[in-house]
Coordinates of N, CA and C in Angstrom, one line a residue:
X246 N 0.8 -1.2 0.0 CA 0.0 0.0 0.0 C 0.9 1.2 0.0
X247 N 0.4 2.6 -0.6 CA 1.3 3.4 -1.1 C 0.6 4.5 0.1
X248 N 1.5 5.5 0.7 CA 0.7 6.1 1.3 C 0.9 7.4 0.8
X249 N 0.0 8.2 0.7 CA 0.0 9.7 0.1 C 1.0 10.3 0.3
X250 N 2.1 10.3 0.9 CA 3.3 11.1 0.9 C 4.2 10.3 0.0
X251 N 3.8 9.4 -0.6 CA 5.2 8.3 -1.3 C 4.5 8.3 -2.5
X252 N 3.1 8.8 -3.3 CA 2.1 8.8 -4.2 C 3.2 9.9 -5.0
X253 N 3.2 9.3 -6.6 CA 3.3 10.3 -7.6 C 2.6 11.5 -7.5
X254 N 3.6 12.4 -7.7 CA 3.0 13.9 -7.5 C 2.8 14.5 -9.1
X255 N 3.8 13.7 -10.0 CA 3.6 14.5 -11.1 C 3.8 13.5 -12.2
X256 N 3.3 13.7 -13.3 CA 3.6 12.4 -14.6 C 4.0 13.2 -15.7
X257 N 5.1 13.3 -16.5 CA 4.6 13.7 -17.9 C 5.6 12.7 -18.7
X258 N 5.3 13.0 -20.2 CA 5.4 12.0 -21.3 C 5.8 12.5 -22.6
X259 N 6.0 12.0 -23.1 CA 6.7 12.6 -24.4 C 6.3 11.3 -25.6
X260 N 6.9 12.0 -26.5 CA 7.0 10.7 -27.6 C 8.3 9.8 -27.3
X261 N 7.9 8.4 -26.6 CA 8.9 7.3 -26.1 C 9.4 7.8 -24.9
X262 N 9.2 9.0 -24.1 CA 9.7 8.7 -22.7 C 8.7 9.2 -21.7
X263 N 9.1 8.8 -20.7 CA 8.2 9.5 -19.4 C 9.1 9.8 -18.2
X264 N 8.5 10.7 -17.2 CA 9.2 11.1 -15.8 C 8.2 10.6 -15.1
X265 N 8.1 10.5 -13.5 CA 7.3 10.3 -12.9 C 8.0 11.0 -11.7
X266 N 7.3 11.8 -10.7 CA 8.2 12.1 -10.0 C 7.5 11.8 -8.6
X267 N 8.0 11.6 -7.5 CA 7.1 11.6 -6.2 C 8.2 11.8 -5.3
X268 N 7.4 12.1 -4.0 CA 8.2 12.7 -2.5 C 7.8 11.9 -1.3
X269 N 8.6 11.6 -0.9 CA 8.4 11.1 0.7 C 8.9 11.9 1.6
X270 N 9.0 12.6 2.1 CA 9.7 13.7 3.5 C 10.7 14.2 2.4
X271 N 11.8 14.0 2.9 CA 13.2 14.6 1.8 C 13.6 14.3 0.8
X272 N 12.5 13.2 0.8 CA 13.8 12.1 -0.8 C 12.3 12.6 -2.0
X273 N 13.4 13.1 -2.8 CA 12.2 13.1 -4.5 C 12.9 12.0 -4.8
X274 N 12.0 11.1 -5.8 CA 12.3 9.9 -6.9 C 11.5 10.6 -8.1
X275 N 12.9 10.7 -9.4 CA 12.2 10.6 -10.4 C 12.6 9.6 -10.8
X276 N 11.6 8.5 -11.1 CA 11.5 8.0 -12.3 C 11.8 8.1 -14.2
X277 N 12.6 7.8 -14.4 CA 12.2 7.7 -15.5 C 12.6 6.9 -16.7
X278 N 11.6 6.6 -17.7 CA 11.4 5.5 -18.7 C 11.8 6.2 -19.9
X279 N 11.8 5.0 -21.0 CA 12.2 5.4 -22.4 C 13.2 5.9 -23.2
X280 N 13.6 6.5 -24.1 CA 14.4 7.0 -24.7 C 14.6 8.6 -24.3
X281 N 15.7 9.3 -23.9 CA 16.2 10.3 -23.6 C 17.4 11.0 -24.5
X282 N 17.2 11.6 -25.2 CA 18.3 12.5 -26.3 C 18.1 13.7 -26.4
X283 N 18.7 14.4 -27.4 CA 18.7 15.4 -27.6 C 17.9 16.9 -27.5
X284 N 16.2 15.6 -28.1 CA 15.5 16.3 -27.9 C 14.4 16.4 -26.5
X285 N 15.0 15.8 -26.0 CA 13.8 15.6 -24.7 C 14.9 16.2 -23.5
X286 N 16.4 16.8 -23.5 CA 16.8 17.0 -22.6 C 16.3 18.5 -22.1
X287 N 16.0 19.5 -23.0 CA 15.7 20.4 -22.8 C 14.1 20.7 -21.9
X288 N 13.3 19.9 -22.5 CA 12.0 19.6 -21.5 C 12.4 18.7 -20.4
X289 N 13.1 17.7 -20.0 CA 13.9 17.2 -19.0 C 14.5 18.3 -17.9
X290 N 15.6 19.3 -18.3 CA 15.7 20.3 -17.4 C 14.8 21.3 -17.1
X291 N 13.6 21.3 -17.8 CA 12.5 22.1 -17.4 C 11.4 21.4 -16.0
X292 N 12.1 19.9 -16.3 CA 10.7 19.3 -15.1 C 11.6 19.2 -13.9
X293 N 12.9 18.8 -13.9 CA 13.9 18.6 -12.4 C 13.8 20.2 -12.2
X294 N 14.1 20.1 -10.3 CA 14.1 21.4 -9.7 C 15.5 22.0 -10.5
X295 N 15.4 23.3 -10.3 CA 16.6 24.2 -10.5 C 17.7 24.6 -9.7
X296 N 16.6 24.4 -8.2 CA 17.7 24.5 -6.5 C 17.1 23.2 -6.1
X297 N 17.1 22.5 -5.8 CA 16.9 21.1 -5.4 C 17.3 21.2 -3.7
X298 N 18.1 22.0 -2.9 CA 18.5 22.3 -2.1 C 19.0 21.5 -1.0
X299 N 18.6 20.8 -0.4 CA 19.4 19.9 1.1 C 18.5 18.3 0.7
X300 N 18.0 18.5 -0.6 CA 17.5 17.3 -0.4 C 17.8 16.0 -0.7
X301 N 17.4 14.7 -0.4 CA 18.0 13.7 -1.0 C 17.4 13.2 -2.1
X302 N 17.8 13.3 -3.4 CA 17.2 12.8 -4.6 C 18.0 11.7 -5.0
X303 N 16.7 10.8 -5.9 CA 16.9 9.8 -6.8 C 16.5 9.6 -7.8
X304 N 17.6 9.3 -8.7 CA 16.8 9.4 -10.6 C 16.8 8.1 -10.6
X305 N 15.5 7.4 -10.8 CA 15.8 5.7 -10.8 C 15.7 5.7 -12.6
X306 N 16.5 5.3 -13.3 CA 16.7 4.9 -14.8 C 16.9 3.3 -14.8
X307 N 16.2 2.8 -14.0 CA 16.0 1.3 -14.4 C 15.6 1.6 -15.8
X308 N 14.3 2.0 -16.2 CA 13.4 1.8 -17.3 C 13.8 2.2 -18.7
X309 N 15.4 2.7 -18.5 CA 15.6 3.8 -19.6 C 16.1 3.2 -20.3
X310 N 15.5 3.2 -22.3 CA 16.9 2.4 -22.9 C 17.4 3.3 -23.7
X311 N 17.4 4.4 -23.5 CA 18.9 5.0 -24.0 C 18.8 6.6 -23.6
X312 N 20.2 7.1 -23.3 CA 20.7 8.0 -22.4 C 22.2 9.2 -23.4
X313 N 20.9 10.2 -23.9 CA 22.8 11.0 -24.6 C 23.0 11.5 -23.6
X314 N 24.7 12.1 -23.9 CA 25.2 13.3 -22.8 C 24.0 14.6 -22.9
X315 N 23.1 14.9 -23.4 CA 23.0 15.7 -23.1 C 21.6 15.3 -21.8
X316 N 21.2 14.5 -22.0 CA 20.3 14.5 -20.7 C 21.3 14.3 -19.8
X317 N 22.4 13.6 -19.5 CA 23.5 13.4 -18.4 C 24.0 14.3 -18.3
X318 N 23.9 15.4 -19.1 CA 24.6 16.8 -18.4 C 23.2 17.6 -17.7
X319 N 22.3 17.5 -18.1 CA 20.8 17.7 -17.0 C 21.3 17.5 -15.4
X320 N 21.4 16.1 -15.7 CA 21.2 15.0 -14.4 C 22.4 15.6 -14.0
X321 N 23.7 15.6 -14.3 CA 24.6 16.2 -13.7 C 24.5 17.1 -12.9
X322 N 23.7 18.5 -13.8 CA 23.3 19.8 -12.9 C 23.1 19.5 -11.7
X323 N 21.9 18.9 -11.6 CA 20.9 18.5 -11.0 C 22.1 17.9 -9.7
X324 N 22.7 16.9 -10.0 CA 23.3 15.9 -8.6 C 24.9 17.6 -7.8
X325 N 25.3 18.3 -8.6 CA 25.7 19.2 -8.0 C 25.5 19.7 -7.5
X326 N 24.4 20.8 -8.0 CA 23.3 21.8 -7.2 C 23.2 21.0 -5.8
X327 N 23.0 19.4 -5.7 CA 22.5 18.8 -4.6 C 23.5 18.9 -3.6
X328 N 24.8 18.4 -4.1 CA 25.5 18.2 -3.1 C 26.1 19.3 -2.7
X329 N 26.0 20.8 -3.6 CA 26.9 22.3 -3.0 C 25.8 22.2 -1.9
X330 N 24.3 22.2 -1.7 CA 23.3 22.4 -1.1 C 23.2 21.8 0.2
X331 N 24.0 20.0 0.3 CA 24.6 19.8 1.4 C 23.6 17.9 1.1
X332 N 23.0 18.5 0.4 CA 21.5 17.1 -0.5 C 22.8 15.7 -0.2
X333 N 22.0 14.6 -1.0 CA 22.4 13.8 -1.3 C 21.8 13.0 -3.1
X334 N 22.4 12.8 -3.7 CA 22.2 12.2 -5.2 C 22.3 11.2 -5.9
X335 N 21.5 10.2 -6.2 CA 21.8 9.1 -6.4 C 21.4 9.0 -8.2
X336 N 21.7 7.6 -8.3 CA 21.2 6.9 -9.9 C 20.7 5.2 -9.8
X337 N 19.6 5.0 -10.1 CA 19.2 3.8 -9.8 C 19.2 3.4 -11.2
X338 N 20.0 2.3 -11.5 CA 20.3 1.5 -13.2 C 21.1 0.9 -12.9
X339 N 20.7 -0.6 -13.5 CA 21.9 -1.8 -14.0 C 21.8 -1.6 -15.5
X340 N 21.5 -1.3 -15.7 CA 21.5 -1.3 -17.7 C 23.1 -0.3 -18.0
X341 N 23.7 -1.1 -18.6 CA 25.0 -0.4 -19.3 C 24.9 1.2 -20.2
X342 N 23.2 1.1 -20.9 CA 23.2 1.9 -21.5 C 23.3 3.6 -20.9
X343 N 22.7 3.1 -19.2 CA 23.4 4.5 -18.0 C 24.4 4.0 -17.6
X344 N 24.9 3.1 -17.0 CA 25.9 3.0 -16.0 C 27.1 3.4 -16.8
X345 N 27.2 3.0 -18.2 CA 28.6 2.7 -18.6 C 29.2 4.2 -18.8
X346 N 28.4 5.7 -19.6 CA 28.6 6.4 -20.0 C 28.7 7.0 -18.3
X347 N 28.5 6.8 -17.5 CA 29.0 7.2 -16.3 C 30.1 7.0 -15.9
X348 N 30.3 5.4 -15.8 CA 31.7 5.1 -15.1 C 32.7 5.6 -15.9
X349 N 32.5 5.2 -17.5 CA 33.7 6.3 -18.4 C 33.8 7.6 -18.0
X350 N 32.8 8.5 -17.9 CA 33.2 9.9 -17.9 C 33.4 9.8 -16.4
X351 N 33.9 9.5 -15.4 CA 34.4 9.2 -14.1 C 33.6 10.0 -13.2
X352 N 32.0 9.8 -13.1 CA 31.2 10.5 -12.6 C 30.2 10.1 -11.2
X353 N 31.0 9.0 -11.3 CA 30.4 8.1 -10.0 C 30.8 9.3 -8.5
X354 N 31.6 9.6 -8.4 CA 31.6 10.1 -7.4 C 30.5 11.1 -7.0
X355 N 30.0 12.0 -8.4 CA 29.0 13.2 -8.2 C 27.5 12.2 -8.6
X356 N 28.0 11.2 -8.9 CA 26.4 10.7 -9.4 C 26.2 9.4 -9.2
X357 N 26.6 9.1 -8.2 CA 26.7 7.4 -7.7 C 25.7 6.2 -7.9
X358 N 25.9 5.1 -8.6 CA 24.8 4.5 -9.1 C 24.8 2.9 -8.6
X359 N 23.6 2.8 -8.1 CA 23.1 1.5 -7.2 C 22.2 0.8 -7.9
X360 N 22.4 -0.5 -8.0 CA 21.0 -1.2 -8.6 C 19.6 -1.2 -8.6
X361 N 19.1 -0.7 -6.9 CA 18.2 -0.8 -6.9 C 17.8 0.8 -5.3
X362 N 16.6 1.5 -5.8 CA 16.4 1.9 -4.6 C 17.2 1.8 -3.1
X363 N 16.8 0.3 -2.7 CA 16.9 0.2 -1.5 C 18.7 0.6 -1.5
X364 N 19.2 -0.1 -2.2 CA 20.7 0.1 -2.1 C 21.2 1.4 -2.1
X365 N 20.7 2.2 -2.8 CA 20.9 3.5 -2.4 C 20.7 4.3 -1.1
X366 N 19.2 4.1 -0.8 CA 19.0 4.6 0.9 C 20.1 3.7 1.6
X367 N 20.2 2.8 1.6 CA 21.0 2.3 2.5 C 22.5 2.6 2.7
X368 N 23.1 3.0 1.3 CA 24.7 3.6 1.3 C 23.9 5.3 2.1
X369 N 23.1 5.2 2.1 CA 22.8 6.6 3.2 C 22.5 6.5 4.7
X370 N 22.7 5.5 5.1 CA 23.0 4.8 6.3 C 21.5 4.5 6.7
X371 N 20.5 4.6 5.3 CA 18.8 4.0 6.2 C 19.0 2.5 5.9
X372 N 18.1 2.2 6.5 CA 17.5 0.8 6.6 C 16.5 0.6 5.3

């Protein structure tokens, strides 16, 4: 059972992708599915916060099959802002088609990526 504070707060969609975004106390989760390039990074930095500020975010990209730099330089913004702010930033994906273009451009440290949810709260010392 989902309880209203953990409920999708927002959905949008595009041609072949979606965000979904929801909040529990500090942590936003965005979700998101489909193909991400060129043209969807610009509507992509229009739906993530701008100051994101002390909070703890997670972009879960399980769903995604494919990822250019320019949505990674989005997400990038995005996990900096977080951490000058004092936040915390995650990336939830086993799929190569995010992880790899991360671990090449040596970005794990600003944008750290766990298989699944729980593994991420948990490198944050939750349960």
């Amino acid at each position: 059972m989902t309880t209203d504070a953990a409920r999708p707060r927002q959905r949008y969609s595009g041609d072949g992708w979606s965000l979904d975004s929801s909040e529990d106390g500090d942590l936003s989760v965005y979700t998101l599915r489909g193909e991400f390039d060129f043209a969807v990074s610009a509507k992509l930095a229009d739906l993530v916060p701008a100051d994101p500020g002390a909070a703890r975010i997670v972009v879960d990209m399980a769903g995604v099959e494919y990822c250019d730099s320019s949505c990674l330089q989005v997400l990038l913004r995005l996990a900096r802002q977080s951490h000058r702010a004092g936040g915390r930033f995650a990336v939830v994906s086993a799929a190569p088609v995010v992880t790899r273009p991360i671990e090449l451009l040596g970005l794990g440290d600003v944008m750290p990526v766990y298989p699944t949810l729980e593994a991420a709260r948990s490198s944050w010392g939750e349960a």
